[in-house]
XYZ file of C-alpha atoms in Angstrom:
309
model
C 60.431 28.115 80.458
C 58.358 31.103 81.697
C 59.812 32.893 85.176
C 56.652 32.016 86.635
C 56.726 28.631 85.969
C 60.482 28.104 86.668
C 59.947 29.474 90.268
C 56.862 27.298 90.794
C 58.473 24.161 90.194
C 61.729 25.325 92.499
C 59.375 25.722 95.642
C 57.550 22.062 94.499
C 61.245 20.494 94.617
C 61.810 22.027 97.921
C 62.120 19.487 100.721
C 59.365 19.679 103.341
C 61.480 20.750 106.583
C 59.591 20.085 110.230
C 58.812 23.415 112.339
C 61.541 23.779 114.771
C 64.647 23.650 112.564
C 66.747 26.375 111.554
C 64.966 28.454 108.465
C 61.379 26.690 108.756
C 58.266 28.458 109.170
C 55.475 27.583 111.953
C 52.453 26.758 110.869
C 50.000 29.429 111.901
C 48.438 29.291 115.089
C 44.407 28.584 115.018
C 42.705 31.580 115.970
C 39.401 29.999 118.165
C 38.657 26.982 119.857
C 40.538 23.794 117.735
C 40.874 19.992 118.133
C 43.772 17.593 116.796
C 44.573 14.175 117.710
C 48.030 13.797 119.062
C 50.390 10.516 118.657
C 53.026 10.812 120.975
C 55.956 9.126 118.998
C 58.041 10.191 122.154
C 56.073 7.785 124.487
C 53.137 5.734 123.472
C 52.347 5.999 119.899
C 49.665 3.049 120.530
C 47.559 5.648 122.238
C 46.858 8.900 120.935
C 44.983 11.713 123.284
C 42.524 14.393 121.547
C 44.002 17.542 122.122
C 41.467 21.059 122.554
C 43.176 23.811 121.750
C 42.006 27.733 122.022
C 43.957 30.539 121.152
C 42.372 34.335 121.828
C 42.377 36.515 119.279
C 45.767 38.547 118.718
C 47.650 35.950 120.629
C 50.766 35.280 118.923
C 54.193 32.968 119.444
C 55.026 35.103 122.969
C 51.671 34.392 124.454
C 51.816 31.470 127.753
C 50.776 27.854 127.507
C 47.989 27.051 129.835
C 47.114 23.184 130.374
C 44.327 22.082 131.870
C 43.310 18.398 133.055
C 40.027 16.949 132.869
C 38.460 15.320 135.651
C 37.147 11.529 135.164
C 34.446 12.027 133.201
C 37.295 13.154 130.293
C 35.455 16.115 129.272
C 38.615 17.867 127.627
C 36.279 20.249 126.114
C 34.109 21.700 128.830
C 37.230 22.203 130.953
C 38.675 24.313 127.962
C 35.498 26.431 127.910
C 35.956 26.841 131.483
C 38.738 28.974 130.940
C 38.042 30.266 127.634
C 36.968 33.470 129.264
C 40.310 33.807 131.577
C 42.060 33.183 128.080
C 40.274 36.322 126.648
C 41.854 38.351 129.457
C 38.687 38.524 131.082
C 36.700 36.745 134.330
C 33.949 33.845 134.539
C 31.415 36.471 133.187
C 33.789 38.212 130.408
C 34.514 40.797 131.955
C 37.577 42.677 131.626
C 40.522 42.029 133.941
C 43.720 43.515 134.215
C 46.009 40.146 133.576
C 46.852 39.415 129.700
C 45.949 36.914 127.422
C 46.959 33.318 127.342
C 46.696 29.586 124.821
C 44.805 26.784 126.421
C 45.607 23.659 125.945
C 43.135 20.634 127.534
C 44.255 17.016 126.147
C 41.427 14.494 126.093
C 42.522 10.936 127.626
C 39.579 8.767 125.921
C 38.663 5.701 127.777
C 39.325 3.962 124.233
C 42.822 4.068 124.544
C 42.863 4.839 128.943
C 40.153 2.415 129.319
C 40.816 2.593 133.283
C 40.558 5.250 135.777
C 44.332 4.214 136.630
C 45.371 4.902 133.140
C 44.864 8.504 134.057
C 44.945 8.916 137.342
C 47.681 6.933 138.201
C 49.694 7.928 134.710
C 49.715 4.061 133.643
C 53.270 4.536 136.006
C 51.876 0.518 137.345
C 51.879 -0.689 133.282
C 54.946 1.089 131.965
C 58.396 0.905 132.779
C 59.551 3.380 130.731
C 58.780 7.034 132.247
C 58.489 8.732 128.651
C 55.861 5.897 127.772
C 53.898 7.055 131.113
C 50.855 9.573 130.438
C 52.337 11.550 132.819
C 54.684 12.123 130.208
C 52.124 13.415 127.624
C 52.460 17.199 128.452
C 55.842 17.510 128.337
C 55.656 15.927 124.903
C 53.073 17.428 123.564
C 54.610 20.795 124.894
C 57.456 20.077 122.804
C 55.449 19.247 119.570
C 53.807 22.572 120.172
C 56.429 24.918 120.893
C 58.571 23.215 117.553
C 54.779 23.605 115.347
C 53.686 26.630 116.087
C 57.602 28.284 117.079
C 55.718 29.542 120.145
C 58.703 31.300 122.430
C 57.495 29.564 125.974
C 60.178 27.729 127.487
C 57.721 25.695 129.746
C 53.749 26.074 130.670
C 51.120 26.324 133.180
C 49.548 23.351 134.785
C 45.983 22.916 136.375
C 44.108 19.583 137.350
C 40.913 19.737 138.876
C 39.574 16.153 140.659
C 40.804 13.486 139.026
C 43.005 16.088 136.948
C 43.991 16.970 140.382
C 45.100 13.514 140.984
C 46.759 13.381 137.804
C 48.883 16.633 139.079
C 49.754 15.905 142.115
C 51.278 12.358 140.921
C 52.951 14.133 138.132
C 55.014 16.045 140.274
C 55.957 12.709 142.337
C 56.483 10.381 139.615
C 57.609 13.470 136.607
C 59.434 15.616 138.948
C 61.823 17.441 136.639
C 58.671 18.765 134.035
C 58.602 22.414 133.006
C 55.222 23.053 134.766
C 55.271 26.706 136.407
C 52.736 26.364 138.459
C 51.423 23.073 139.070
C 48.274 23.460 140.253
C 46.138 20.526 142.033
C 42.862 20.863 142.721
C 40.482 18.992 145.031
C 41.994 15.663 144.228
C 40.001 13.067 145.326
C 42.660 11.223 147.135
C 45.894 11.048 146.946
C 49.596 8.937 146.816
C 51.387 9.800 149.782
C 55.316 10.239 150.978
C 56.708 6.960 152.373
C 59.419 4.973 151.897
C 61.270 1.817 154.102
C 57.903 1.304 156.506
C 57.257 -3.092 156.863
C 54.541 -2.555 158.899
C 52.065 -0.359 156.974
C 48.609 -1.307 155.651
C 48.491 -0.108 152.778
C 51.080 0.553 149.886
C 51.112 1.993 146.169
C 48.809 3.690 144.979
C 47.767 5.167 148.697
C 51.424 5.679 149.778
C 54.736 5.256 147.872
C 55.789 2.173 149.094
C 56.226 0.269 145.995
C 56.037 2.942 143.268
C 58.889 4.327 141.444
C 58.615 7.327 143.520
C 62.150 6.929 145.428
C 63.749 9.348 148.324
C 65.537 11.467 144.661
C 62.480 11.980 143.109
C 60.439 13.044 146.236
C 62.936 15.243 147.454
C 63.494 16.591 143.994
C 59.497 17.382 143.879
C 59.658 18.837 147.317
C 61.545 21.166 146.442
C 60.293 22.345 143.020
C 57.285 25.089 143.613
C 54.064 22.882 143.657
C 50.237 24.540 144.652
C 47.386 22.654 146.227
C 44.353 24.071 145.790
C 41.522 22.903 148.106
C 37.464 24.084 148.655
C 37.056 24.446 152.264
C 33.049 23.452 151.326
C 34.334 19.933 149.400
C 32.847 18.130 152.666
C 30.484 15.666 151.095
C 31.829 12.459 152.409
C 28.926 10.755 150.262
C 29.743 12.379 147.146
C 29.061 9.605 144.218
C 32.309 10.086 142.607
C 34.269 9.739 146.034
C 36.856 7.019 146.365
C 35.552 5.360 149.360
C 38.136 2.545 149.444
C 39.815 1.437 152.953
C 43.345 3.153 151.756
C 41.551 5.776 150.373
C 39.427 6.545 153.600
C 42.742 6.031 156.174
C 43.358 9.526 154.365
C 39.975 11.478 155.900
C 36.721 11.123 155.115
C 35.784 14.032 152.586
C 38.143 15.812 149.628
C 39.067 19.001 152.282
C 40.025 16.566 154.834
C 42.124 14.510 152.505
C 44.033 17.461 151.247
C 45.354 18.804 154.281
C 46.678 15.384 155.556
C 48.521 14.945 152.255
C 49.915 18.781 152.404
C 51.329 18.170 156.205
C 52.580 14.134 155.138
C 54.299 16.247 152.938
C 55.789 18.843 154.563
C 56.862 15.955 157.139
C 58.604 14.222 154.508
C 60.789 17.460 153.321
C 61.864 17.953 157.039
C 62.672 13.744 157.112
C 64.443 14.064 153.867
C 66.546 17.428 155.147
C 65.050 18.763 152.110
C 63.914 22.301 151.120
C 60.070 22.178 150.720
C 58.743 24.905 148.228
C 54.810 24.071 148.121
C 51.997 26.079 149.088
C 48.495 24.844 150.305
C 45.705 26.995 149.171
C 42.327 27.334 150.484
C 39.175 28.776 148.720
C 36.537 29.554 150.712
C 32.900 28.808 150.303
C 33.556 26.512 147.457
C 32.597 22.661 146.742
C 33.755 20.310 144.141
C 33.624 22.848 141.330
C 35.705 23.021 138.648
C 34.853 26.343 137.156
C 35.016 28.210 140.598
C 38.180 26.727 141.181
C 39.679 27.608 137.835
C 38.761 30.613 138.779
C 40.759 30.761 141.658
C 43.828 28.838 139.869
C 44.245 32.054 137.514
C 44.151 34.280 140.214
C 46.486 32.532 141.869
C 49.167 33.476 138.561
C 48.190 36.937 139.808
C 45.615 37.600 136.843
C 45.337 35.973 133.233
C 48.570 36.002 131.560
C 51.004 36.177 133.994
């Protein structure tokens, strides 16, 4: 047999090793904007989430993982190209900025699979006992699938959430509390699941407070004290907005997004001090801006002090 041939079927016979172990070879990272459907055999196989994907140019295995969560209209994609330019190493506009580049990373929960607003907002934490089978769960798995694919060096990612992403977040961090997440960013949630525990004579339980929920005195004060960012728009006043939970739970919690978000921040930082408990968020304001998820992206990557960092 020819040397050509000889050495040709040696690397057929070679077994087919996954990325991750010792001696493989990532697969290449996808320069551009990218799309792949991913099963999460760690959790709930039964219900796969599109994945958007976009990796600069000359971004390699060092550069940071940046997620990003839709808001209820599960447009995975347009919140991707909202920070496609950030990505770049740039602003909004393209410009040129001084912080590096970074991957995006913007799963897709389709209402074919999360037919409910619950099944995203809420993580499916009311359906599931099992915390890995939660979609809370999701980006910490698909982290994990990523980092062993592409042998990307990160040893945990960026997190952003704008409305019902910001929901999505902020319940995370409750329910998820020991995810790698560095920041956590929450913006403008609509409303919110807030800290109490051992009350009889409350109106209203899970998913308004967490009375109820899985979210116990370890994992609150275990979330307290892990560094946690809300993000609110001092303009998101419109208590008629369309999209605005209006229920009576959700109301007891103000009457607009702006309102809503500083009564959870301070029910927070009440519960830390009831819990002896270190509390390590920070409440951010923006000023001039609505409901907008661009303009607060915007101000979520300035907030890592410039792309990249």
């Amino acid at each position: 047999m020819k040397l050509g041939a000889l050495i040709g079927c040696l690397i057929l016979a070679m077994p087919v090793l996954a990325a991750g172990q010792p001696g493989v070879v990532a697969a290449v990272l996808p320069a551009g904007k990218s799309q792949f459907e991913f099963v999460d055999n760690k959790g709930d196989a039964t219900r796969p989430v599109t994945v958007w994907m976009y990796v600069p140019a000359g971004c390699d295995q060092t550069c940071p993982l940046q997620f990003v969560m839709h808001g209820v209209q599960r447009n995975g994609e347009t919140y991707l190209d909202h920070w496609v330019p950030f990505a770049n190493g740039g602003d909004a506009s393209g410009k040129a900025t001084n912080g590096g580049k970074f991957i995006v990373i913007a799963p897709e929960f389709k209402r074919q699979y999360f037919p409910k607003d619950d099944d995203y907002s809420l993580g499916r934490s009311t359906a599931e006992a099992d915390p890995e089978k939660w979609a809370f769960a999701v980006p910490e798995h698909l982290f994990d699938v990523l980092v062993s694919r592409y042998g990307l060096k990160a040893t945990g990612y960026r997190l952003f959430g704008h409305s019902a992403g910001g929901q999505f977040v902020h319940r995370l961090h409750l329910f998820y509390p020991r995810h790698r997440a560095s920041p956590a960013i929450a913006a403008n949630p609509g409303w919110y699941t807030q800290l109490e525990w051992g009350k009889t004579d409350t109106t209203f339980r899970f998913p308004y407070n967490t009375i109820g929920s899985r979210v116990d005195e370890s994992r609150a004060r275990t979330a307290l004290a892990r560094p946690f960012i809300l993000l609110l728009g001092d303009a998101d006043v419109d208590a008629n907005d369309k999209s605005l939970n209006r229920s009576l739970g959700a109301n007891a919690q103000g009457s607009f997004r702006f309102a809503r978000g500083n009564a959870f921040f301070e029910n927070a930082r009440v519960a830390a001090q009831k819990l002896n408990g270190k509390f390590a968020w920070q409440k951010v304001v923006v000023p001039g801006v609505a409901h907008d998820g661009a303009q607060m992206s915007r101000a979520a990557v300035d907030l890592m002090g410039g792309a990249g960092k």
